[in-house]
Tab-separated table of C-alpha atoms in Angstrom:
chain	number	residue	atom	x	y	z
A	972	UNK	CA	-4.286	-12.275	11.070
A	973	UNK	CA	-7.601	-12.447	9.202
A	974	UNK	CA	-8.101	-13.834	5.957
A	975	UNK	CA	-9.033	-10.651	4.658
A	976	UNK	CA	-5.926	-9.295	4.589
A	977	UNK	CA	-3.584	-12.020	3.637
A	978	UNK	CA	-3.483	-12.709	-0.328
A	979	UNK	CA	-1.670	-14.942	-2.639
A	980	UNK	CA	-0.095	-17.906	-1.182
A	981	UNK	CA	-0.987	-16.242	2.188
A	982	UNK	CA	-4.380	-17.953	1.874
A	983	UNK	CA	-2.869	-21.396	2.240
A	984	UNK	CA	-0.520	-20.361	4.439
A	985	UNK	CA	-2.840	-19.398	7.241
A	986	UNK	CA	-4.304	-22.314	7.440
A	987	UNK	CA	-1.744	-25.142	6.638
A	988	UNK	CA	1.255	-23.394	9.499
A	989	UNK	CA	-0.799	-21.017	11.847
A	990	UNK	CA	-4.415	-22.240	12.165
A	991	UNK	CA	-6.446	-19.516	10.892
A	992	UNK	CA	-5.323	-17.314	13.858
A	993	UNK	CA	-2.169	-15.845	14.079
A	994	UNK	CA	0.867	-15.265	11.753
A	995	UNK	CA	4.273	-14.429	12.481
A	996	UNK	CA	7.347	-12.333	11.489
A	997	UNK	CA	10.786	-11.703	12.159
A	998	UNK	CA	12.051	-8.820	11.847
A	999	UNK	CA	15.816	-6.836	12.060
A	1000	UNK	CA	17.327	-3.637	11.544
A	1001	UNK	CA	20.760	-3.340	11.055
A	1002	UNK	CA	23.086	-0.524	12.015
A	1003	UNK	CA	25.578	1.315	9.201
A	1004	UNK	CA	27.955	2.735	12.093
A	1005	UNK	CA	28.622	-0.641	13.846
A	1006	UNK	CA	28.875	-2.754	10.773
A	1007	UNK	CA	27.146	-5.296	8.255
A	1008	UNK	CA	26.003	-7.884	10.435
A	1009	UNK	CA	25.443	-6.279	13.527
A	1010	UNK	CA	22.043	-6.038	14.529
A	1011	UNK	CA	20.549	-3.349	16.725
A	1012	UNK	CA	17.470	-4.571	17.640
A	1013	UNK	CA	15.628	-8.277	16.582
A	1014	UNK	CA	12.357	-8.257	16.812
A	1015	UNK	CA	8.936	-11.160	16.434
A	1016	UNK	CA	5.630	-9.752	15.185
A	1017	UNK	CA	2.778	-12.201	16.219
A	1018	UNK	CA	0.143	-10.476	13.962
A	1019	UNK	CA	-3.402	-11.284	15.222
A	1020	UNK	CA	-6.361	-9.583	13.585
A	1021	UNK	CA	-6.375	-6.585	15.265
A	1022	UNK	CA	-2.908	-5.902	16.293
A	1023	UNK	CA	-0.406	-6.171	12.894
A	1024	UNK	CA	-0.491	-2.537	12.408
A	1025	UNK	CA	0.499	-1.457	15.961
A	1026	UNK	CA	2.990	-4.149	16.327
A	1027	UNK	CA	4.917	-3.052	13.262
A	1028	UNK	CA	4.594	0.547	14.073
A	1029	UNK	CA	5.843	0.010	17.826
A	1030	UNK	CA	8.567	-2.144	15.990
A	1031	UNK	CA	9.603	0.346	13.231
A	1032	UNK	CA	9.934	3.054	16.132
A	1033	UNK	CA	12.679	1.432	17.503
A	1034	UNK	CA	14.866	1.942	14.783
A	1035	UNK	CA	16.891	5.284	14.255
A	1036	UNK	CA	16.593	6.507	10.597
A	1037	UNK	CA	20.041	6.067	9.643
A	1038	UNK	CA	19.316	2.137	10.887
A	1039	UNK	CA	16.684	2.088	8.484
A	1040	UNK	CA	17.860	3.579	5.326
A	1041	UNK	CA	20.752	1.164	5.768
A	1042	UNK	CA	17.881	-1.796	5.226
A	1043	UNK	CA	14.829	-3.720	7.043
A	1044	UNK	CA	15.343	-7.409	6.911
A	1045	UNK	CA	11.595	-9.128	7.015
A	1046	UNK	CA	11.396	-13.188	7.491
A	1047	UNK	CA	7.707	-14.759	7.604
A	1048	UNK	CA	7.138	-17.371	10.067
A	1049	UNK	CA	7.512	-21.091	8.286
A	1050	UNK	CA	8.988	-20.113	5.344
A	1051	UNK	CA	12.549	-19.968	4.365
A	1052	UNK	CA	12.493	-16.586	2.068
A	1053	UNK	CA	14.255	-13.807	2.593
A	1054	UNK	CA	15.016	-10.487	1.177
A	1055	UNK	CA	13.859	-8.057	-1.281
A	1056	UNK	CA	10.620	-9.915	-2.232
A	1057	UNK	CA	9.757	-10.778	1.125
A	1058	UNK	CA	10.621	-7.236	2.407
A	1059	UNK	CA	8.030	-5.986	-0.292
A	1060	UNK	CA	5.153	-8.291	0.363
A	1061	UNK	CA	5.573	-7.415	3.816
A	1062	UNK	CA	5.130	-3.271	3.306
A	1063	UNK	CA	2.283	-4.180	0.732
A	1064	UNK	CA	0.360	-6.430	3.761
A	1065	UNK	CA	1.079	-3.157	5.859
A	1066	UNK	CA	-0.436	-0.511	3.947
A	1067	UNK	CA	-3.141	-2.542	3.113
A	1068	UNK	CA	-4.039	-2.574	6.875
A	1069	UNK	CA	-3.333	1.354	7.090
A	1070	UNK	CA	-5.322	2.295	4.044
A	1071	UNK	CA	-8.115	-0.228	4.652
A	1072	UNK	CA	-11.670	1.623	4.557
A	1073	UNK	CA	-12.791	0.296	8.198
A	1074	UNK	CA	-10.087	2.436	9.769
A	1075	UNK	CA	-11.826	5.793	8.605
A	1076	UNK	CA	-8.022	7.315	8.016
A	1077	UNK	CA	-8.606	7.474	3.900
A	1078	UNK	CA	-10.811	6.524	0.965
A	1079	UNK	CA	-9.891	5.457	-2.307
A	1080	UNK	CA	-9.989	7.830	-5.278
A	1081	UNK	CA	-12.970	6.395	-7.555
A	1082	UNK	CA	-10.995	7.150	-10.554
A	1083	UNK	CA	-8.200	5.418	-9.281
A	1084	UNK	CA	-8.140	2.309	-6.346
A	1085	UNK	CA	-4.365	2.861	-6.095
A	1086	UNK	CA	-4.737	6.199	-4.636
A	1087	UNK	CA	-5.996	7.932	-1.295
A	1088	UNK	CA	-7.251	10.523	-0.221
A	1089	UNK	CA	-8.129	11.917	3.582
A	1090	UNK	CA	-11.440	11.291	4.547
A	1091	UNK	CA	-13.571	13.693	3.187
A	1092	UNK	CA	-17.134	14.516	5.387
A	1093	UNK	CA	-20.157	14.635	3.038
A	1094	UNK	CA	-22.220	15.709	6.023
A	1095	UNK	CA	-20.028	19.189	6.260
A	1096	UNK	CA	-19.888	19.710	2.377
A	1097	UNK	CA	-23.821	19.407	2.217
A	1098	UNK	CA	-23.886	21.709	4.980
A	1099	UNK	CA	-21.612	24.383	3.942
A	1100	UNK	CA	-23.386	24.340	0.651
A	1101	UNK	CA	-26.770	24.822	2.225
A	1102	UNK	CA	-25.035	27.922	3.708
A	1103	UNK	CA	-23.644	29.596	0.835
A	1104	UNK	CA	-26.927	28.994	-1.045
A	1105	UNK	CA	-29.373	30.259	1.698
A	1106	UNK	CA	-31.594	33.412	1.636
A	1107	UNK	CA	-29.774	36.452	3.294
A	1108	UNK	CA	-32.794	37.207	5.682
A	1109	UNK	CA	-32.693	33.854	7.210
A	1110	UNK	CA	-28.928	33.869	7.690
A	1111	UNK	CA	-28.510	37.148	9.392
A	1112	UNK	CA	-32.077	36.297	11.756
A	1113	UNK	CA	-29.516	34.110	13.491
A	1114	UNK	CA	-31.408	31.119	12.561
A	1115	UNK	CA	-28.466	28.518	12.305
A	1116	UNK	CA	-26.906	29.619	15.561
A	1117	UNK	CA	-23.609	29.663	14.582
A	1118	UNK	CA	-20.338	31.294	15.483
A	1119	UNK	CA	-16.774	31.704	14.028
A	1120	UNK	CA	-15.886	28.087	15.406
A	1121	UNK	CA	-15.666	24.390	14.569
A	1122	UNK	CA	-17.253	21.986	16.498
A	1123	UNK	CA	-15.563	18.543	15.783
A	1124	UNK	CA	-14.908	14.694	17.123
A	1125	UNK	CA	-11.307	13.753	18.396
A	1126	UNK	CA	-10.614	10.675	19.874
A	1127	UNK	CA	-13.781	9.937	21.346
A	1128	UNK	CA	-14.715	13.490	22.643
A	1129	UNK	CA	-15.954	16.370	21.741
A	1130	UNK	CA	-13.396	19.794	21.012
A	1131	UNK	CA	-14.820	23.274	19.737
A	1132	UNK	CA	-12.006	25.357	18.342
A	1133	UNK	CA	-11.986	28.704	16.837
A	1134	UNK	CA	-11.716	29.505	13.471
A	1135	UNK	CA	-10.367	32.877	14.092
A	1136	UNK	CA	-9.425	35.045	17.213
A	1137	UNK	CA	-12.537	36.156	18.820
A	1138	UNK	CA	-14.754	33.319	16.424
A	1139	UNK	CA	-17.158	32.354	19.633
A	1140	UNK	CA	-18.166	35.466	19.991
A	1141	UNK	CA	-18.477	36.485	16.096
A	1142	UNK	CA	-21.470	35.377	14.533
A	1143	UNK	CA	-22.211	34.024	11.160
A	1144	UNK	CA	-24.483	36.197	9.127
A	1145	UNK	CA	-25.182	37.096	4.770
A	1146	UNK	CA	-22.297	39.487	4.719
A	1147	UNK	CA	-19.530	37.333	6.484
A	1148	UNK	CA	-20.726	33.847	5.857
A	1149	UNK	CA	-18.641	33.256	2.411
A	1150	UNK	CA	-15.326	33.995	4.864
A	1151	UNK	CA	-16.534	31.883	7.693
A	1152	UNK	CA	-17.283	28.928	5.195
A	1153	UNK	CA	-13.293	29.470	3.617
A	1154	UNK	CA	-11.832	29.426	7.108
A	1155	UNK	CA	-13.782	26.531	8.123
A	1156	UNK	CA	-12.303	24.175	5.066
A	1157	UNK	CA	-8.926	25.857	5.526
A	1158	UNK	CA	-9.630	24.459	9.533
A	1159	UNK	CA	-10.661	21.025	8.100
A	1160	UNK	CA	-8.185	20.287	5.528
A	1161	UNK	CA	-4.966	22.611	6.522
A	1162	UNK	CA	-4.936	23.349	9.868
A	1163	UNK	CA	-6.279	20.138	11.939
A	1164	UNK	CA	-3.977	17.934	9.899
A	1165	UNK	CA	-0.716	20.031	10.092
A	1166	UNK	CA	0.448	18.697	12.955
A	1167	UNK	CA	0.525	15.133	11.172
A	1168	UNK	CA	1.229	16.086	7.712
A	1169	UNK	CA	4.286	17.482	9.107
A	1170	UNK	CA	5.018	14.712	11.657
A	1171	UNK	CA	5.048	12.496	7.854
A	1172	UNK	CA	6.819	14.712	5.955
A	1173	UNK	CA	10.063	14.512	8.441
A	1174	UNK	CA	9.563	10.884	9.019
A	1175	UNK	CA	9.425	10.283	4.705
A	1176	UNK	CA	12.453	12.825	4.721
A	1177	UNK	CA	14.249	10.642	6.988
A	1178	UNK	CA	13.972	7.546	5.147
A	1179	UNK	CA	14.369	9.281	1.726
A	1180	UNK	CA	17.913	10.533	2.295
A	1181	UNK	CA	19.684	13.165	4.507
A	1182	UNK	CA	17.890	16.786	4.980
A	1183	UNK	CA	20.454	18.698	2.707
A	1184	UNK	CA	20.093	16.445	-0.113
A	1185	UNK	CA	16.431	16.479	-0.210
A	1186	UNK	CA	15.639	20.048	-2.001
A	1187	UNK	CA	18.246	19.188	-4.492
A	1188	UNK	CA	16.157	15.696	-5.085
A	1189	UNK	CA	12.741	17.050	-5.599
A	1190	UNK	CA	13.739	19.890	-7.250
A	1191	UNK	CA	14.821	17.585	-10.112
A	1192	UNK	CA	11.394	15.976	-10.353
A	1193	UNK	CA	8.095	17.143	-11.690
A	1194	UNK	CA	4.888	15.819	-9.715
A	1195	UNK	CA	4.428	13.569	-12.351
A	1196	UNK	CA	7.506	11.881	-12.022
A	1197	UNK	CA	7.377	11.191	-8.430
A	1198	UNK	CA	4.104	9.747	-8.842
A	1199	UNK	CA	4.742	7.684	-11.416
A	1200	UNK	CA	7.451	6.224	-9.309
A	1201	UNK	CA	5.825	5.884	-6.131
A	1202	UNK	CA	2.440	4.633	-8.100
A	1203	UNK	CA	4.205	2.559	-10.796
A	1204	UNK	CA	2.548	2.356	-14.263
A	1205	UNK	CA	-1.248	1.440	-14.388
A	1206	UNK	CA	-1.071	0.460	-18.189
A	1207	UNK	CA	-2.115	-2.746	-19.251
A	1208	UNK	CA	0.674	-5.682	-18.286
A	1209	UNK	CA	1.750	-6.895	-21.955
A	1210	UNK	CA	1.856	-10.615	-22.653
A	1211	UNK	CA	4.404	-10.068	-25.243
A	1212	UNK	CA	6.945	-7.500	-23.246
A	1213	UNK	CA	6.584	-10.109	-20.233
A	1214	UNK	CA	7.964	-13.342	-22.450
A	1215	UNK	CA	10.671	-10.699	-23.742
A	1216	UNK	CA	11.957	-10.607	-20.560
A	1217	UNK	CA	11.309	-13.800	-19.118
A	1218	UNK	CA	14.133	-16.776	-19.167
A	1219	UNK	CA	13.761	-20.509	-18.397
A	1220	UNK	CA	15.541	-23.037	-16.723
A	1221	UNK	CA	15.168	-26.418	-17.708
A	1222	UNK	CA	12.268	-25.453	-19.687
A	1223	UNK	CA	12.582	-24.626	-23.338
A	1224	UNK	CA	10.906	-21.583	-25.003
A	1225	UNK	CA	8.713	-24.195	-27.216
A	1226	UNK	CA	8.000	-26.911	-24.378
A	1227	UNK	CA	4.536	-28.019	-23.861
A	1228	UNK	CA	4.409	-26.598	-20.515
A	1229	UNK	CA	5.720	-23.033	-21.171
A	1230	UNK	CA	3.796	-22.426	-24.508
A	1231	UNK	CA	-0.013	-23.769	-21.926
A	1232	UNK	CA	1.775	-21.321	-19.735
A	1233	UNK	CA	1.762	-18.220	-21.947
A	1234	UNK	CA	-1.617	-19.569	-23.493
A	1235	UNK	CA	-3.119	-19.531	-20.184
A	1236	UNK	CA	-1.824	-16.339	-19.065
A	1237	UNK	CA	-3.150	-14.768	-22.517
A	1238	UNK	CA	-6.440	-15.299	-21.566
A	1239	UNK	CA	-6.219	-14.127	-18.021
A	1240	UNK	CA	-8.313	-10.527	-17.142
A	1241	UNK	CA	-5.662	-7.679	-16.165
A	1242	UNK	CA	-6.829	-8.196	-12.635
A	1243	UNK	CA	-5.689	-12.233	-12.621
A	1244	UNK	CA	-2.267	-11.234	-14.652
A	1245	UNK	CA	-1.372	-8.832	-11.904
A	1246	UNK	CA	-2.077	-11.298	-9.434
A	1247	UNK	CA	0.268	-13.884	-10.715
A	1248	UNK	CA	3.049	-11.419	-11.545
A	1249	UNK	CA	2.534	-10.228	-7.700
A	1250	UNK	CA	2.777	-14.003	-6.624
A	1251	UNK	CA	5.779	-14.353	-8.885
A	1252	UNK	CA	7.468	-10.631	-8.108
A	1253	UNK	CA	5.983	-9.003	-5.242
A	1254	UNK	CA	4.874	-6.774	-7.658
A	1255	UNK	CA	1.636	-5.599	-9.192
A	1256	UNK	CA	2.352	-2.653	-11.057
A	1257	UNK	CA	5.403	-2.116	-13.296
A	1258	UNK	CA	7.631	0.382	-13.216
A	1259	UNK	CA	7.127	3.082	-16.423
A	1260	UNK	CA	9.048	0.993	-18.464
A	1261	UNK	CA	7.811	-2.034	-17.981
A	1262	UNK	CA	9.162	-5.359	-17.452
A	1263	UNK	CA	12.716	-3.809	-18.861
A	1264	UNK	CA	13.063	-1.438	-15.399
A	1265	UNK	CA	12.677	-3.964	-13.515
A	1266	UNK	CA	15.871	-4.963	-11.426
A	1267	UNK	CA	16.495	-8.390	-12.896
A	1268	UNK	CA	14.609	-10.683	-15.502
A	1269	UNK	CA	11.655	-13.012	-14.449
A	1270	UNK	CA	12.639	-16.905	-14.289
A	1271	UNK	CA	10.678	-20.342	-15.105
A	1272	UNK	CA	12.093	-23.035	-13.395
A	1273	UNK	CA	11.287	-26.801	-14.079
A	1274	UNK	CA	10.944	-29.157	-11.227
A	1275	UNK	CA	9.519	-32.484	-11.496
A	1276	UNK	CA	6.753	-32.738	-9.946
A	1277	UNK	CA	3.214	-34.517	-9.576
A	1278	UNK	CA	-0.003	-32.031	-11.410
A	1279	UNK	CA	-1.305	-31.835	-7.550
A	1280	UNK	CA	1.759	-29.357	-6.685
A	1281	UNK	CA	0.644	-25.552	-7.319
A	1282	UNK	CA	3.823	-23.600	-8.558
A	1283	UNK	CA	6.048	-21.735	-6.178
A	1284	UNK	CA	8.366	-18.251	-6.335
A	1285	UNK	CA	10.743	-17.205	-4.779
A	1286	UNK	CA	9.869	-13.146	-5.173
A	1287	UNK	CA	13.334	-11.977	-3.873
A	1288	UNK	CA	14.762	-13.232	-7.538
A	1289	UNK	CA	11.593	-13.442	-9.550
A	1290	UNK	CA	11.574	-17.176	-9.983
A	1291	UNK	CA	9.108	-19.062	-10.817
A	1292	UNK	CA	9.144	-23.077	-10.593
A	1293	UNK	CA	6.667	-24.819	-12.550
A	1294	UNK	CA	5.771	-28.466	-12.432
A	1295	UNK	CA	5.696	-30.905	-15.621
A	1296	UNK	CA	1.844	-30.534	-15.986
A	1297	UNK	CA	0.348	-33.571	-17.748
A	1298	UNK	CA	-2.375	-31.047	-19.903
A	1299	UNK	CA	-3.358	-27.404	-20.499
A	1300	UNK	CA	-6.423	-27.644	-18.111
A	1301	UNK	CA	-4.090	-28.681	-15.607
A	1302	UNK	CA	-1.523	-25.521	-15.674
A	1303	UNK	CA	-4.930	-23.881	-15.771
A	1304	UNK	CA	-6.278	-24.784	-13.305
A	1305	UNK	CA	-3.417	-24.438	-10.945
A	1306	UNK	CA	-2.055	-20.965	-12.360
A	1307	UNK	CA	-5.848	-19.549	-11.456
A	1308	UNK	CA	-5.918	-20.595	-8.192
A	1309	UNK	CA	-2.494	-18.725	-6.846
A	1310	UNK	CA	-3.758	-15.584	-9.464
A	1311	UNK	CA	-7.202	-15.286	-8.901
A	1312	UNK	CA	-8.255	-18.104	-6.509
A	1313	UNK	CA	-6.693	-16.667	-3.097
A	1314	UNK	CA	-6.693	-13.201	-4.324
C-alpha cells in the first residue's frame, strides 16, 4: 500500500513492519446460524498499491448478508488490536481508496470535503448550455448534426444509445431542442446509473436490517437525520466537552503531563485536533452530541516511559497511554507528530 493512503500511525507502520510495499490484513466473518465462534470463511488481504480495493471487495463478496450484519472481524498485520476501532480504521482506509479523485467514480462537494457527489462532466454542461442559448436558424439548419441519442464512453469503448424510441432518426432542431436537452440529463444522471444505484440500494438494505423492517426505519427519519448520522457532526471539536468526558489512569487531572496535554491540544488547528482524536478513537467527526454519544468515555493512561516513545491507543476502547514527558515542548512535539505529522 502507498503512503498516500495510509495515515496516522500507518505512516510508521509501513515502513518499520512491511517495507514501504505491502500491508496486510486478516480478516473473518462469522455466521449467526452456526454459532459465535464459528467462522465461515478466513480470509488475508495483502494490500499492494493498486489492489486493496479489489481484494476487499472480492473478500466482502464472500460473505452472505446475514454473515455480515452479525459482524466483520478486521486484524492488521503486526499489531495485536482488535475490534471495534480496528474494524473502523479499516472501512475509513477503504472508502478513502473508493472515493479517491484518481478513480474518476466521485468528486468532493466544495462546500463540504466529507461529501460526494457522481462525477459531473463540465464538457456536456457547457455544451448543453451552448444549445439552449443558440440562435433558432442555426439549430434547425442542422448545423450540430445531432440526433435524439447519447454518444458516451464505457469501459474503454464507445456505446451510442437512444434517448427515446426512434432518437437516431429524430433530429435536434429550435422547437424540440429544450426536450432533447431534458432527456439527455435524465439519460446521464437517472437512467445510465440505475442499474448501480439500485445494485447499492439492495446491497445497503442488506446490511441495514431485514427488507420488512426497512420502510418502517426510514420512515421515522427525516433526511437530515440520516445524514447527520451517517456524516457525524462537522462542528468545531470542543476542548472543554472533550476533558468532560475524558478519565485518567494513573494520571491525575492536575499532573504536569495532563494539564501540557490539554495546553497543547488547545492550541492545535481543528484539522490537528481531529487527527489526534482519530489516532486516539478511530474517529474524526463526533456524533451530534458530541463526546457524550459516544459509546464509552476517552482514557489517559500513564506508562513510564523514556520522552523518545510517541503515545499509543488502543481505538477499540479509546485509550490513550501517555509517557511521563520531561517538558511541555516534549508532549508537543510528540502529540504533533501522530496529529499532524503523518496525517
Amino acid at each position: 500500500m502507498t503512503r498516500t493512503i495510509l495515515k496516522g500511525r500507518y505512516g510508521l507502520l509501513v515502513g518499520r513492519c512491511c517495507n514501504g510495499d505491502q500491508f496486510r490484513a486478516s480478516v473473518e466473518m462469522w455466521d449467526c446460524q452456526k454459532g459465535i465462534g464459528t467462522p465461515v470463511m478466513a480470509s488475508e488481504l495483502v494490500w499492494r498499491s493498486d489492489e486493496e480495493t479489489e481484494a476487499s471487495k472480492d473478500l466482502l463478496s464472500l460473505g452472505t448478508s446475514k454473515s455480515l450484519r452479525c459482524g466483520l472481524s478486521v486484524e492488521f498485520r503486526n499489531e495485536e488490536a482488535v475490534g471495534y476501532g480496528v474494524l473502523r480504521e479499516w472501512f475509513f482506509i477503504i472508502c478513502q481508496e473508493l472515493f479517491d479523485p484518481k478513480a474518476s467514480l466521485f468528486l468532493a462537494c466544495p462546500s463540504d470535503p466529507r461529501r460526494f457527489f457522481p462525477n459531473p462532466d463540465p464538457v456536456m454542461y457547457k455544451s448543453c448550455k451552448r444549445i439552449f442559448k443558440m440562435d433558432a436558424d442555426y439549430v434547425d439548419s442542422d448545423a450540430l448534426g445531432l440526433t435524439f441519442a447519447r454518444e458516451f464512453e464505457e469501459f474503454g469503448s464507445r456505446r451510442v444509445v437512444e434517448l427515446c424510441p426512434g432518437g437516431n432518426s429524430i433530429i435536434v432542431n429550435s422547437k424540440n431542442r429544450e426536450q432533447y436537452i431534458e432527456l439527455l440529463i435524465q439519460h446521464c444522471f437517472v437512467k445510465s446509473i440505475a442499474e448501480k444505484l439500485s445494485c447499492f440500494t439492495r446491497g445497503f438494505g442488506d446490511i441495514l436490517c431485514e427488507r420488512g423492517l426497512q420502510k418502517i426505519f426510514f420512515q421515522s427519519l427525516e433526511l437530515e437525520d440520516l445524514d447527520l448520522m451517517l456524516l457525524g457532526s462537522g462542528e468545531a471539536i470542543s476542548v472543554k466537552d472533550w476533558k468532560a468526558h475524558t478519565e485518567y489512569h494513573g494520571y491525575k487531572e492536575n499532573d504536569d503531563e495532563i494539564c501540557w496535554f490539554w495546553e497543547v491540544v488547545e492550541g492545535m488547528s481543528m484539522k490537528q485536533r481531529r487527527e489526534l482524536l482519530f489516532f486516539w478513537t478511530s474517529v474524526k467527526f463526533l456524533p451530534a452530541r458530541g463526546f457524550s454519544n459516544l459509546s464509552s468515555p476517552l482514557s489517559i493512561y500513564k506508562v513510564e516511559k523514556s520522552d523518545q516513545h510517541l503515545p499509543s491507543s488502543r481505538t477499540c476502547f479509546y485509550k490513550l497511554t501517555i509517557p511521563q514527558y520531561s517538558s511541555l515542548s516534549v508532549m508537543k512535539q510528540n502529540l504533533l507528530i501522530i496529529s499532524f505529522g503523518l496525517s
